[in-house]
Coordinates of C-alpha atoms and ligand atoms in Angstrom, one line a residue:
M1 CA 45.3 33.7 23.8
I2 CA 46.1 30.3 25.0
A3 CA 42.7 28.9 26.7
Q4 CA 42.6 27.4 30.1
P5 CA 39.8 24.6 31.0
H6 CA 37.7 27.1 32.3
D7 CA 37.5 29.2 29.1
I8 CA 36.7 26.4 27.1
E9 CA 32.2 26.8 27.7
G10 CA 32.8 30.9 27.3
L11 CA 34.9 30.6 23.7
K12 CA 32.7 27.4 22.4
E13 CA 29.6 29.7 23.5
A14 CA 31.2 32.7 22.0
G15 CA 31.4 30.9 18.6
R16 CA 27.8 29.4 18.8
R17 CA 26.7 32.4 18.8
L18 CA 28.7 34.5 16.1
G19 CA 28.4 31.1 14.0
A20 CA 24.5 31.3 14.3
I21 CA 24.4 35.8 13.7
L22 CA 26.7 35.4 10.2
E23 CA 24.7 32.9 9.4
R24 CA 21.7 34.7 9.9
L25 CA 23.1 38.1 8.2
A26 CA 23.5 35.8 5.1
G27 CA 20.0 34.9 4.8
E28 CA 19.3 38.0 4.4
V29 CA 21.9 39.2 1.0
R30 CA 19.4 40.1 -1.8
F31 CA 18.8 42.1 -4.3
G32 CA 18.9 45.8 -3.1
I33 CA 19.1 45.8 0.4
S34 CA 22.6 47.8 1.2
T35 CA 25.8 46.6 2.9
L36 CA 24.9 49.9 5.4
E37 CA 21.5 48.0 6.3
L38 CA 23.5 44.4 6.7
D39 CA 25.8 45.6 9.0
T40 CA 23.3 47.6 10.8
L41 CA 21.3 44.2 11.6
A42 CA 24.5 42.2 12.2
E43 CA 25.2 44.9 15.0
Q44 CA 21.4 45.2 16.2
W45 CA 21.9 41.3 16.8
I46 CA 24.9 41.5 18.5
R47 CA 24.2 43.6 21.0
E48 CA 20.5 41.7 21.9
G49 CA 22.3 38.7 22.6
G50 CA 24.3 41.5 25.7
D51 CA 27.5 41.2 23.3
E52 CA 30.1 43.4 22.0
P53 CA 30.7 44.1 18.3
C54 CA 34.5 44.5 18.3
F55 CA 35.4 45.5 14.7
K56 CA 34.0 49.0 15.8
G57 CA 36.2 51.3 16.8
Y58 CA 39.1 48.6 16.1
N59 CA 42.4 50.4 14.8
P60 CA 45.0 48.6 13.6
G61 CA 47.0 51.9 12.3
G62 CA 44.2 53.1 10.0
P63 CA 42.3 56.0 10.2
A64 CA 41.9 57.8 13.4
G65 CA 38.4 56.4 15.2
G66 CA 39.0 53.3 13.9
F67 CA 36.6 51.0 11.9
P68 CA 33.1 52.4 12.0
N69 CA 30.6 49.8 12.1
A70 CA 30.4 46.0 12.9
C71 CA 30.7 44.5 10.3
C72 CA 33.4 44.1 7.4
I73 CA 31.4 44.1 4.5
S74 CA 33.6 43.3 0.8
V75 CA 31.5 43.3 -2.8
N76 CA 32.7 41.7 -5.9
D77 CA 36.6 42.9 -6.2
E78 CA 36.9 44.4 -2.8
V79 CA 38.8 41.8 -0.9
V80 CA 38.5 42.8 2.7
H81 CA 37.6 45.4 5.7
G82 CA 34.8 46.7 3.3
L83 CA 33.0 49.8 4.5
P84 CA 29.2 49.3 5.2
R85 CA 27.2 52.1 2.8
A86 CA 23.9 53.7 2.3
E87 CA 24.7 53.9 -1.1
R88 CA 25.9 50.2 -2.0
A89 CA 22.7 48.4 -2.9
L90 CA 23.6 44.9 -4.3
K91 CA 22.8 43.6 -7.1
E92 CA 21.8 39.9 -8.3
G93 CA 25.1 38.0 -9.5
D94 CA 27.5 40.4 -6.8
I95 CA 29.0 38.1 -4.4
I96 CA 29.6 39.3 -0.8
S97 CA 31.9 39.0 2.2
L98 CA 30.6 39.2 5.4
D99 CA 33.4 39.5 8.1
L100 CA 31.8 39.6 11.5
G101 CA 33.3 40.0 15.0
L102 CA 31.8 39.6 18.4
S103 CA 33.2 39.3 21.9
H104 CA 31.3 37.6 24.7
K105 CA 31.7 37.8 28.6
G106 CA 35.5 39.1 26.6
Y107 CA 36.0 36.1 24.4
V108 CA 36.5 37.5 20.8
M109 CA 35.4 35.3 17.2
D110 CA 36.0 36.5 14.3
S111 CA 34.4 34.0 10.7
A112 CA 33.7 35.1 7.5
L113 CA 31.9 34.0 4.4
T114 CA 31.5 34.7 0.9
V115 CA 28.0 34.1 -0.8
P116 CA 26.2 35.1 -4.5
V117 CA 23.7 37.4 -3.9
G118 CA 20.7 36.1 -5.9
S119 CA 20.5 33.0 -7.6
P120 CA 24.1 31.5 -7.7
A121 CA 23.4 30.7 -11.6
K122 CA 23.7 34.7 -12.1
V123 CA 27.4 34.7 -11.1
Q124 CA 30.5 33.0 -13.7
S125 CA 31.1 29.9 -13.4
K126 CA 34.7 30.7 -12.7
V127 CA 33.7 32.6 -9.8
L128 CA 31.6 30.2 -8.1
E129 CA 35.0 28.0 -8.2
L130 CA 36.6 30.5 -6.2
L131 CA 34.3 30.8 -3.6
A132 CA 33.9 26.5 -3.6
V133 CA 37.9 26.3 -3.5
T134 CA 38.4 28.7 -1.0
E135 CA 36.0 27.6 1.7
N136 CA 37.5 24.1 0.6
A137 CA 41.0 25.9 1.7
L138 CA 39.6 26.7 5.0
A139 CA 38.7 23.5 5.7
E140 CA 42.1 21.8 5.0
G141 CA 43.9 24.3 7.2
V142 CA 41.8 23.4 10.3
A143 CA 42.6 19.6 9.5
A144 CA 45.6 20.5 9.5
A145 CA 45.5 22.6 12.7
K146 CA 46.7 19.8 15.0
V147 CA 48.8 19.4 18.4
G148 CA 52.1 18.8 17.7
S149 CA 52.0 20.0 14.2
R150 CA 53.5 23.6 13.1
I151 CA 51.6 26.9 11.8
G152 CA 53.5 26.2 8.2
D153 CA 51.5 23.3 8.4
I154 CA 48.4 25.0 8.2
S155 CA 49.7 27.2 5.9
H156 CA 50.8 24.6 3.2
A157 CA 47.7 23.0 3.4
I158 CA 45.9 26.2 2.2
E159 CA 48.5 27.1 -0.2
E160 CA 47.9 23.0 -2.1
T161 CA 44.3 24.1 -2.0
Y162 CA 44.4 26.5 -4.5
K163 CA 47.4 24.3 -6.8
G164 CA 46.2 24.2 -9.9
T165 CA 43.2 26.5 -10.0
G166 CA 44.6 29.3 -11.4
F167 CA 43.4 31.8 -8.3
S168 CA 45.7 33.4 -6.4
I169 CA 46.3 33.9 -2.7
V170 CA 46.1 37.2 -1.4
K171 CA 49.8 36.7 -0.1
A172 CA 49.6 40.2 1.9
L173 CA 46.8 38.6 4.5
G174 CA 46.6 36.2 6.2
G175 CA 44.7 34.3 9.3
H176 CA 45.9 35.5 13.2
G177 CA 45.6 34.5 16.9
V178 CA 42.4 35.6 18.4
G179 CA 40.3 35.1 21.3
A180 CA 41.0 37.6 23.9
E181 CA 41.9 40.6 21.4
V182 CA 41.3 40.9 17.7
H183 CA 44.4 40.0 16.1
E184 CA 46.6 38.2 18.5
E185 CA 50.1 36.7 17.5
P186 CA 51.0 34.3 15.3
F187 CA 50.1 35.3 11.9
I188 CA 49.1 32.6 9.6
A189 CA 50.1 33.0 5.9
N190 CA 47.8 31.7 3.6
F191 CA 51.1 29.8 2.1
G192 CA 54.1 28.0 3.3
H193 CA 56.6 25.4 3.7
E194 CA 55.6 22.2 6.2
G195 CA 57.3 22.1 9.8
T196 CA 57.9 25.7 10.0
G197 CA 56.6 28.6 11.9
P198 CA 55.9 28.2 15.5
E199 CA 54.1 24.8 17.2
I200 CA 50.5 24.2 17.7
V201 CA 49.9 23.8 21.3
P202 CA 47.2 22.6 23.4
G203 CA 44.7 25.8 24.1
M204 CA 45.6 28.0 21.0
V205 CA 42.3 30.4 19.4
L206 CA 43.2 31.1 15.9
A207 CA 41.6 32.5 13.3
L208 CA 42.2 30.7 10.0
E209 CA 41.7 32.9 6.5
P210 CA 42.1 31.6 3.5
I211 CA 41.4 35.2 0.9
A212 CA 41.8 34.5 -2.9
T213 CA 41.0 36.1 -6.3
N214 CA 39.8 34.9 -9.8
G215 CA 43.2 37.0 -10.9
K216 CA 46.2 38.9 -9.5
A217 CA 47.0 38.3 -6.0
S218 CA 47.7 42.8 -5.5
V219 CA 45.5 44.9 -3.3
L220 CA 45.3 48.4 -2.6
V221 CA 43.4 50.3 0.1
A222 CA 41.3 52.4 -1.7
P223 CA 40.6 56.3 -0.5
D224 CA 38.3 55.7 2.3
G225 CA 41.5 54.4 4.5
F226 CA 39.6 50.4 5.1
T227 CA 38.7 48.7 2.0
Y228 CA 41.1 46.5 0.3
R229 CA 40.8 45.9 -3.3
T230 CA 42.1 44.0 -6.2
R231 CA 44.2 46.2 -8.0
D232 CA 43.3 44.1 -11.1
G233 CA 39.7 44.3 -10.8
S234 CA 39.3 41.1 -10.2
W235 CA 36.7 39.3 -7.8
A236 CA 37.6 37.7 -4.1
A237 CA 36.9 35.3 -2.0
H238 CA 37.3 35.1 1.8
F239 CA 36.4 32.4 4.3
E240 CA 37.2 32.5 7.8
H241 CA 36.4 30.4 11.2
T242 CA 37.6 30.8 14.4
I243 CA 39.2 26.8 15.9
L244 CA 40.5 26.2 19.7
V245 CA 43.2 23.6 19.5
L246 CA 42.5 20.9 22.0
E247 CA 44.9 17.7 23.1
D248 CA 42.9 15.4 21.2
E249 CA 40.7 17.7 19.0
T250 CA 40.5 20.6 16.9
V251 CA 37.2 22.5 17.7
V252 CA 35.5 24.9 15.3
L253 CA 34.1 27.3 17.4
T254 CA 32.0 29.7 15.0
K255 CA 30.8 27.0 12.9
R256 CA 27.6 27.8 11.6
P257 CA 24.3 26.2 12.7
S258 CA 23.7 24.9 8.9
E259 CA 27.6 23.6 8.4
K260 CA 28.1 19.9 9.1
Ligands
MG301 MG1 37.7 38.5 9.9
MG302 MG1 40.1 37.6 10.9

């Protein structure tokens, strides 16, 4: 989507709504809650605001009927597109990625974060570092998303953040255009060369989403047809924001209330 001036307020409102819901949802993450219960809350809050959970029924070539839930919830070695399940109760020391989308007056937002379940002290320090580096990679990607730069500059900035960390970028997955549909052009790889790819122009609405593991990068799709997991059982982190590039600034539309 290339936003026009009359789209900007609607995009900002859509992003504020998603940021607030995602933060509220992360606040519900605790020992014993199931991933399906979290999904039910997310859908309820989106609908209470008069908006649509746009991942529900979304089907980019997957099983018939599309994704059955509002929120993709991926735990530990699940990487993305995790299917919420009643029998998947969270344990202290797990990490959970919440990836949520909504459509507000036709403006589509996409955002994700990964958080520890319970006390962070129960999570391996290397895994906490993976979360911190991935959140930082997202910030570096956002900083590189400026009018006149290229998509490859974002990819490169994200890749650079992981240099020397020992973590693996999941190269099969990446960011994308968004705003009018869940997935639009261009694909935004989380690795690449500066000065390559499409030029970044005013009005672009982009979802940036670094995804990395504390092991190898190879992923497979589980028998449910949706859930990506790591092949080696390593754990994964995923942070995502939808941004709007304007002539003189880049706006993080899905910024959460507690984020700076
Ligand atoms: Mg997402
Ligand atoms: Mg996305």
